[in-house]
Coordinates of N, CA and C in Angstrom, one line a residue:
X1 N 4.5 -30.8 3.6 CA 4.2 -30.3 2.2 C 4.0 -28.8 2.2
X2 N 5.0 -28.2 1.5 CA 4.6 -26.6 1.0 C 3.5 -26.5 0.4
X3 N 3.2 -25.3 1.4 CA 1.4 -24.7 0.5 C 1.7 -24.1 -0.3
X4 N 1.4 -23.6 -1.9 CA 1.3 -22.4 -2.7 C 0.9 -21.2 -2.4
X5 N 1.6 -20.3 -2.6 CA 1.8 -18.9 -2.5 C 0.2 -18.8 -2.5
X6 N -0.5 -19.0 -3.3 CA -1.7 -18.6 -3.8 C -2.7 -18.7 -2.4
X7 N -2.5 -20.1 -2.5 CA -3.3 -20.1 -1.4 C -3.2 -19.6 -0.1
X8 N -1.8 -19.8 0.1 CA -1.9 -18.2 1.6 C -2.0 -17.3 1.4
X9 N -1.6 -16.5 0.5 CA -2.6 -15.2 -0.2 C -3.9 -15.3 0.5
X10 N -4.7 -16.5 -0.1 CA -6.6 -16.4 -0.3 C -6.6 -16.7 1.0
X11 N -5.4 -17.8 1.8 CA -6.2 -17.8 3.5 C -5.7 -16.5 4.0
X12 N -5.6 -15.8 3.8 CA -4.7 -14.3 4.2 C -6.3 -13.1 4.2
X13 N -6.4 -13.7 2.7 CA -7.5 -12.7 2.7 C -9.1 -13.0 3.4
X14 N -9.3 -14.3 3.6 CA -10.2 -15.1 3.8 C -10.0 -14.6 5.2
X15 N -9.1 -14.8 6.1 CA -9.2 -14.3 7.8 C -9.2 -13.1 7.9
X16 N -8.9 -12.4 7.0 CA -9.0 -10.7 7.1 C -10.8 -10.6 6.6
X17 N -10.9 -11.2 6.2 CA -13.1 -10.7 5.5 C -13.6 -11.1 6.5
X18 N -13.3 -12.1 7.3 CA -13.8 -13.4 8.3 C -13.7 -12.2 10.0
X19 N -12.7 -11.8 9.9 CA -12.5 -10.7 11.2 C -12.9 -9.7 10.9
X20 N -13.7 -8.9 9.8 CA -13.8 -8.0 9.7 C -15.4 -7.9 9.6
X21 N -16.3 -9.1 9.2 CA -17.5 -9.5 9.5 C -17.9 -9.8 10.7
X22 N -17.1 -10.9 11.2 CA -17.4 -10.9 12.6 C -17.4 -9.6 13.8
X23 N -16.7 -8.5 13.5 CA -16.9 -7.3 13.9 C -18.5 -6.6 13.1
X24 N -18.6 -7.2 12.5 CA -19.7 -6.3 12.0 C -19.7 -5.1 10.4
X25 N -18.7 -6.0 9.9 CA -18.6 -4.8 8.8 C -19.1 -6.1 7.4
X26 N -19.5 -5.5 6.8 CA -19.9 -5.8 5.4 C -18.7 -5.9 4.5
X27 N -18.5 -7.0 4.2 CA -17.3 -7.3 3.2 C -17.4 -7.7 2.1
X28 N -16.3 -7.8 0.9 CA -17.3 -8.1 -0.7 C -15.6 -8.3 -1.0
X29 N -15.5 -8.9 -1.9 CA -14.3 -9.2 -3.2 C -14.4 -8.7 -4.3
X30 N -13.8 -8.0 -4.5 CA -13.7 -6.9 -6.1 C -14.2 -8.6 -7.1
X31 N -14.8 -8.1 -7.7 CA -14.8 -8.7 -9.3 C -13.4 -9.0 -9.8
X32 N -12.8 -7.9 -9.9 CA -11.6 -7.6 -10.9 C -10.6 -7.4 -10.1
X33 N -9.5 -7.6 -10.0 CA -8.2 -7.7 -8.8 C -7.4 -6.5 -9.3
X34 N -8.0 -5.0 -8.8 CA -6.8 -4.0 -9.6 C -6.0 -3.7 -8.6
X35 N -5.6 -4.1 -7.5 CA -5.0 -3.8 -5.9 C -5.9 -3.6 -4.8
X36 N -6.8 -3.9 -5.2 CA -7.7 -4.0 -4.0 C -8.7 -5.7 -4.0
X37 N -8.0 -5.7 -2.3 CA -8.4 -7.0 -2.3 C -9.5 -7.6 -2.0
X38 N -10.0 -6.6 -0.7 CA -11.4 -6.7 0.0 C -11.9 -4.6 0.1
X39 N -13.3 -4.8 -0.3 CA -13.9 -4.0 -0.1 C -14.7 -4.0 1.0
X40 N -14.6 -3.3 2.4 CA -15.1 -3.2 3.2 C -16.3 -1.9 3.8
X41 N -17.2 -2.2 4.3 CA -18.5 -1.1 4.3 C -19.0 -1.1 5.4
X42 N -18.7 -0.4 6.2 CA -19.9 0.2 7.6 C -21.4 0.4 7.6
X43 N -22.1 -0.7 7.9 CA -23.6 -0.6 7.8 C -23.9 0.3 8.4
X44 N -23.5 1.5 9.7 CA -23.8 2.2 10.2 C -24.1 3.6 9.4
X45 N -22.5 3.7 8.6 CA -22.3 5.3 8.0 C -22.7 5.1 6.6
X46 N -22.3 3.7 5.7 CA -21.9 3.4 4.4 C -20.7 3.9 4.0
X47 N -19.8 3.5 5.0 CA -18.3 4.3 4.3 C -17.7 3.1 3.9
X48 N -17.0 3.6 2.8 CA -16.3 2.6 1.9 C -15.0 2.1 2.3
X49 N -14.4 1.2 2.4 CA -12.9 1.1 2.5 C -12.2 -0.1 1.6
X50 N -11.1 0.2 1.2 CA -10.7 -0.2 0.6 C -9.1 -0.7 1.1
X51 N -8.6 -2.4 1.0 CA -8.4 -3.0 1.8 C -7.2 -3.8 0.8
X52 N -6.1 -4.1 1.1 CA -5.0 -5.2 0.3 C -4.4 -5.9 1.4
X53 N -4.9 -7.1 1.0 CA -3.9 -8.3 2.4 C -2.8 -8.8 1.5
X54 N -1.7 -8.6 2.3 CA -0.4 -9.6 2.6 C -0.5 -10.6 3.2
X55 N 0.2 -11.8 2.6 CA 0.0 -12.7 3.8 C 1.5 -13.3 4.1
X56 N 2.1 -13.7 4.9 CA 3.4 -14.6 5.0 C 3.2 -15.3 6.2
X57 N 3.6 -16.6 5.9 CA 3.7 -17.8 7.0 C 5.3 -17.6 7.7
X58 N 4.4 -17.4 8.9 CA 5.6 -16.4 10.2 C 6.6 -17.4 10.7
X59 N 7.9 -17.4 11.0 CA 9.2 -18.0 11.4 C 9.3 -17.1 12.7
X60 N 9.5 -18.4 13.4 CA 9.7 -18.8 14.6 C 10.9 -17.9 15.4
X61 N 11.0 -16.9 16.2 CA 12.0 -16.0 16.3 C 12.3 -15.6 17.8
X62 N 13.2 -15.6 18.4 CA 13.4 -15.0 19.9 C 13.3 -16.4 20.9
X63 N 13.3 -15.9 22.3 CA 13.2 -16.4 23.2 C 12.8 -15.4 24.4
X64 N 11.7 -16.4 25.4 CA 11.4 -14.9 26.8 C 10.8 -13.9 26.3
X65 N 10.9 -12.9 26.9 CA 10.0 -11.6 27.1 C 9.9 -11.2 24.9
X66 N 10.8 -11.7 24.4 CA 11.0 -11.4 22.8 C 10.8 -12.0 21.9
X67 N 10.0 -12.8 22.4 CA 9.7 -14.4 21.2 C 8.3 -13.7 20.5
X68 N 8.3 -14.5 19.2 CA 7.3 -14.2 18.3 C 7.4 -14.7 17.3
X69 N 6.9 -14.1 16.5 CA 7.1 -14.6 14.9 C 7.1 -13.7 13.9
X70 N 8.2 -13.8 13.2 CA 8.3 -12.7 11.6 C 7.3 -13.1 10.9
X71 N 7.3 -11.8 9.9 CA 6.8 -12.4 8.4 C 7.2 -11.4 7.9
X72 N 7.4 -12.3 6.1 CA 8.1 -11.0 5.2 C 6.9 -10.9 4.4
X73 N 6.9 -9.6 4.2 CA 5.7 -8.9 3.0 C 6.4 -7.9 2.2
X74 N 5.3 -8.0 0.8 CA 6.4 -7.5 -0.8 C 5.1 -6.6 -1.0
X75 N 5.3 -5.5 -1.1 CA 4.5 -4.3 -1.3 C 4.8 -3.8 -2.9
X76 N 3.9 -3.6 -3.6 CA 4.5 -3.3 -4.8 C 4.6 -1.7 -4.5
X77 N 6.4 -1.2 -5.1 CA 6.4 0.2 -5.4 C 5.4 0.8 -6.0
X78 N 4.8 0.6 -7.0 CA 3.5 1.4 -8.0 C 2.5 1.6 -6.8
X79 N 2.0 0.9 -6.2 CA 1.0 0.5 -5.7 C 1.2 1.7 -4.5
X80 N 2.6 1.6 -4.0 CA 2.5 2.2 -2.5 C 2.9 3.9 -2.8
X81 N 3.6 3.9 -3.8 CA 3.5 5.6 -4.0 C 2.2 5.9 -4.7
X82 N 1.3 5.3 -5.3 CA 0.0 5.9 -6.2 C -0.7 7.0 -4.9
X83 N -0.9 7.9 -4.6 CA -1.1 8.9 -3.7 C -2.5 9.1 -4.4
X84 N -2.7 9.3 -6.0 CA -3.7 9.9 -6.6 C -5.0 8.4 -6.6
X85 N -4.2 7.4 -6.1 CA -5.5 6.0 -5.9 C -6.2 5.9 -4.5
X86 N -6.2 7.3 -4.0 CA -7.1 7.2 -2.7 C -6.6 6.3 -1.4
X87 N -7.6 6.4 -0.5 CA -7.3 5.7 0.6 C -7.1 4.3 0.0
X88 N -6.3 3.3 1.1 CA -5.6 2.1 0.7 C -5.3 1.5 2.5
X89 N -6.2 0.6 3.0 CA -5.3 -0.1 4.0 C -4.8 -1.4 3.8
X90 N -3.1 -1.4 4.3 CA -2.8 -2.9 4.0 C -3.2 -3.1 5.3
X91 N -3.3 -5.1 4.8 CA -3.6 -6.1 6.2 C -2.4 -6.8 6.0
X92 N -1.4 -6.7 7.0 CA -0.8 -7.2 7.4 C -0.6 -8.8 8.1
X93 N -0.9 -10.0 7.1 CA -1.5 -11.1 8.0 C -0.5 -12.4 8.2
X94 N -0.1 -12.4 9.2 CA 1.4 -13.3 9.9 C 0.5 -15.1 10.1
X95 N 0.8 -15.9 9.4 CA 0.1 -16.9 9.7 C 1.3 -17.5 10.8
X96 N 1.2 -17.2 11.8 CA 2.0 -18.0 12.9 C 2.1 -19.0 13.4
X97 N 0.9 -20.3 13.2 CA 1.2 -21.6 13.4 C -0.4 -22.1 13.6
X98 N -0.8 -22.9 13.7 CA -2.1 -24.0 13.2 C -3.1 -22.9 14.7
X99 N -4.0 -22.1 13.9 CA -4.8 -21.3 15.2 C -4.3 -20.2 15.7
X100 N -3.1 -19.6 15.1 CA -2.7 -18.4 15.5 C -2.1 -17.8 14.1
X101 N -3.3 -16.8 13.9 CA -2.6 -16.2 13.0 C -2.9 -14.0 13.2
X102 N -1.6 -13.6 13.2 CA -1.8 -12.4 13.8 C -1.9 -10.9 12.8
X103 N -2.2 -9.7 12.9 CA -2.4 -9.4 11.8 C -1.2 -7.5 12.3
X104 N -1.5 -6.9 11.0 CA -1.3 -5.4 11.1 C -1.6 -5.0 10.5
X105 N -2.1 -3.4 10.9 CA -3.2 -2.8 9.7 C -2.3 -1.7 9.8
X106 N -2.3 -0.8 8.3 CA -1.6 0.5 8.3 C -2.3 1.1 6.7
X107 N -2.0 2.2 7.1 CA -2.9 3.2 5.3 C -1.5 3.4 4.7
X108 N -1.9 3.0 3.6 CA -1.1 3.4 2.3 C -0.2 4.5 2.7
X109 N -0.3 5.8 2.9 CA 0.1 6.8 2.6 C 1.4 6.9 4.1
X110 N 0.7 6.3 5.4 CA 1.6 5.7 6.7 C 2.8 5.0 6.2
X111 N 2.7 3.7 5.1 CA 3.5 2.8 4.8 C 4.9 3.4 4.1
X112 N 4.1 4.3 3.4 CA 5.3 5.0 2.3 C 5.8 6.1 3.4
X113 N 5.0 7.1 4.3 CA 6.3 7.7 5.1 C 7.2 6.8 6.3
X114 N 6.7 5.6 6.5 CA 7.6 4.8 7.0 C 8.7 4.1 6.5
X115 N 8.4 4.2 5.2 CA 9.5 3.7 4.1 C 10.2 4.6 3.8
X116 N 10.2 6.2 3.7 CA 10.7 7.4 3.3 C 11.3 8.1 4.2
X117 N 10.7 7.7 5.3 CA 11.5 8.6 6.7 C 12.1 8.0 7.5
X118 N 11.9 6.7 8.1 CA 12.7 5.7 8.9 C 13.5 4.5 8.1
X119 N 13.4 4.9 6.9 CA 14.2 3.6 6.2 C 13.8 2.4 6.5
X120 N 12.7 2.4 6.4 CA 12.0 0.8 7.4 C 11.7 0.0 5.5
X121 N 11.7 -1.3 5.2 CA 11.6 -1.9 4.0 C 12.9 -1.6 3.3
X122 N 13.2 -3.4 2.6 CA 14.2 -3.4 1.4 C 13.5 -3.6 0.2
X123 N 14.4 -2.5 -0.7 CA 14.0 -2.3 -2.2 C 14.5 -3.9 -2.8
X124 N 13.2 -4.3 -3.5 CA 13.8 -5.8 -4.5 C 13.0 -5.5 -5.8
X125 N 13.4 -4.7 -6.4 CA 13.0 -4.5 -7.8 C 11.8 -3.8 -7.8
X126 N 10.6 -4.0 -9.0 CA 9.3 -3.6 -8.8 C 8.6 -3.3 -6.9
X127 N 9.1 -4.0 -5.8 CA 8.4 -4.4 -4.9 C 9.7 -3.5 -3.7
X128 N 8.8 -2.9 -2.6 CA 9.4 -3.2 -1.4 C 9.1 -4.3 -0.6
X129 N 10.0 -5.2 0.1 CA 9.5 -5.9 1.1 C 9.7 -5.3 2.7
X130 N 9.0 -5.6 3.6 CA 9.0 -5.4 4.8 C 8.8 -6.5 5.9
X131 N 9.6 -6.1 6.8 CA 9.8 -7.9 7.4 C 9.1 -6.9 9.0
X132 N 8.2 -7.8 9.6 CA 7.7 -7.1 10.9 C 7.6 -8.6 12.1
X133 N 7.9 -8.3 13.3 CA 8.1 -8.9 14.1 C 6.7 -9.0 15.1
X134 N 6.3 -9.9 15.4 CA 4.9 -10.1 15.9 C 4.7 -10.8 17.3
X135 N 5.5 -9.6 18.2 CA 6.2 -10.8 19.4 C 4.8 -11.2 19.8
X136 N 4.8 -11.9 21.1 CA 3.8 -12.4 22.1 C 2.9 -11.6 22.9
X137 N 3.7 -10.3 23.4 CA 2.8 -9.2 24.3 C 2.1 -8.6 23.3
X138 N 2.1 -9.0 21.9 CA 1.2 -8.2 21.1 C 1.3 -7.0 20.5
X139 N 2.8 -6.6 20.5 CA 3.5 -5.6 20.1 C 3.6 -6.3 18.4
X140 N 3.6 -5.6 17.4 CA 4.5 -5.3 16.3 C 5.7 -4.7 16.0
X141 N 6.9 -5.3 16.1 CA 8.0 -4.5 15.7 C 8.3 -4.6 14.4
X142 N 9.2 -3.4 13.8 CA 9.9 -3.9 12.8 C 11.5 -3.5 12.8
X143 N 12.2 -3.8 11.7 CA 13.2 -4.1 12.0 C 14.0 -2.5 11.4
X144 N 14.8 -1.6 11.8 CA 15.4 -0.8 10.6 C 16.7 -1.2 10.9
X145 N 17.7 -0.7 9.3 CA 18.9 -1.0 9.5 C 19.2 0.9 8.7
X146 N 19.8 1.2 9.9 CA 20.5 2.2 9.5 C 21.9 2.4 9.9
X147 N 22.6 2.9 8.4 CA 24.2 2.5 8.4 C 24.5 1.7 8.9
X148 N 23.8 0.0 8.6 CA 25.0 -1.3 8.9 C 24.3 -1.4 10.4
X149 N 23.8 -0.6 11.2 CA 23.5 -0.9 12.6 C 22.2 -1.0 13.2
X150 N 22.1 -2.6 13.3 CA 20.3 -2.7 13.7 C 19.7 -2.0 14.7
X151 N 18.6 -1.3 14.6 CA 18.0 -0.3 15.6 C 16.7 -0.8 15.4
X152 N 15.9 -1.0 17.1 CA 14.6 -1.4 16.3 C 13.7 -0.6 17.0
X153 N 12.3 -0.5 16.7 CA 11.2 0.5 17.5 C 9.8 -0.1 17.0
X154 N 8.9 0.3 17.8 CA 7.6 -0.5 18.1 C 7.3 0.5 17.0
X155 N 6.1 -0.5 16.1 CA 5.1 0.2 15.5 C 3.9 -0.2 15.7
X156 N 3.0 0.7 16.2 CA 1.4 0.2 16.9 C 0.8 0.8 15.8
X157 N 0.9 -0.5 14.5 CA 0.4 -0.8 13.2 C -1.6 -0.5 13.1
X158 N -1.9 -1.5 14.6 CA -3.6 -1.9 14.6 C -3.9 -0.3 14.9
X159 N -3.8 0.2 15.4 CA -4.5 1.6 16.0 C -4.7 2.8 14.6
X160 N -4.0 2.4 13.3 CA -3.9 3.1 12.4 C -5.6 3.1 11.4
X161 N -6.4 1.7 11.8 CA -6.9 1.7 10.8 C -8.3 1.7 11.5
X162 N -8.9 2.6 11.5 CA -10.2 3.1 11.9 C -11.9 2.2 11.8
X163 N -12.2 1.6 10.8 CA -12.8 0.5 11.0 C -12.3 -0.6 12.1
X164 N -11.1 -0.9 12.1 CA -10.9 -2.0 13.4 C -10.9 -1.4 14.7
X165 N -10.5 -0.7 14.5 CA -10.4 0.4 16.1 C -11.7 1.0 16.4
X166 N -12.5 1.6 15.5 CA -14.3 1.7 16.4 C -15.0 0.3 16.5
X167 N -14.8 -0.9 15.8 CA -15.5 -1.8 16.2 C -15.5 -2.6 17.6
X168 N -16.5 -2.6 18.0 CA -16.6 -3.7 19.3 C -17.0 -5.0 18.8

C-alpha cells in the first residue's frame, strides 16, 4: 500500500525534531506553515534556527563499493532564491527502508550556489528538484548533467549545518 505524500512529509519532519532533540536541541513546529518547518533552539546560546524538511522514500540503486539509495526532492524556486528570508536549513530526509532512514543538511543560500554554479537540480516549473544519492560509506552524492554528460562529485551536505556538527 502507497503511503500519502503527506504523511512522509510529517515522518520526514518528525525524524528530523526526533534527531535533533535527542542531540539536545529544543524543537517546536511553527503554528503557521510559511516555509519553515521546524524551529530549532540551542539551550546553551538561545540561537534560533530555522529548519525545512524534504522527505522522499529512497530507490534502491548500485551495487558493491556504490550501492545506496536516491531520493528526489522539490525545492520551491520562491523559497530558495528569497535571500532577504534569512537563514534557512534544508533537511534533506531519504527514508531508505523499515529503520534506515538517512538524512542531508545544507543552508539555503549553499543550495542556490549549488544550483547556480554546478548546475546540480532540474527546473519543473514553480520547483527545483534535486535527486541525491545516499550510498552506504556515508557519502552523499549527487548527480550533475553537464552537456548531455553525467559527471558526479561528492557533496559533504552534513558538515554544512552547524547545530548538527557542534552537537555530541
Amino acid at each position: 500500500m502507497a503511503v500519502k505524500k503527506s504523511y512522509v512529509g510529517m515522518a520526514g519532519q518528525l525524524f528530523v525534531m526526533s534527531e535533533l532533540a535527542f542531540r539536545g536541541y529544543n524543537v517546536a513546529t511553527p503554528a503557521v506553515d510559511e516555509g519553515d518547518d521546524v524551529f530549532i533552539t540551542d539551550p546553551n546560546t538561545g540561537q534560533l534556527t530555522r529548519g525545512q524538511v524534504k522527505t522522499s522514500n529512497g530507490t534502491r540503486r548500485g551495487a558493491g563499493n556504490i550501492s545506496g539509495y536516491s531520493g528526489q526532492f522539490r525545492v520551491p524556486v520562491t523559497q530558495m532564491n528569497n535571500a532577504a528570508g534569512g537563514v534557512l536549513y534544508y533537511f534533506l530526509v531519504c527514508r531508505c527502508s523499515v529503520g534506515d532512514t538517512r538524512f542531508a543538511v545544507i543552508e539555503r543560500a549553499q543550495l542556490r550556489e549549488l544550483h547556480e554554479t554546478d548546475l546540480i537540480g532540474t527546473p519543473a516549473g514553480d520547483y527545483v528538484q534535486f535527486s541525491l544519492n545516499f550510498r552506504e560509506t556515508g557519502e552523499v552524492w549527487t548527480g550533475v548533467n553537464v552537456q548531455a554528460q553525467q559527471v558526479r562529485r561528492t557533496v559533504q551536505m552534513n558538515n554544512c549545518f552547524p547545530v548538527i556538527e557542534a552537537a555530541a
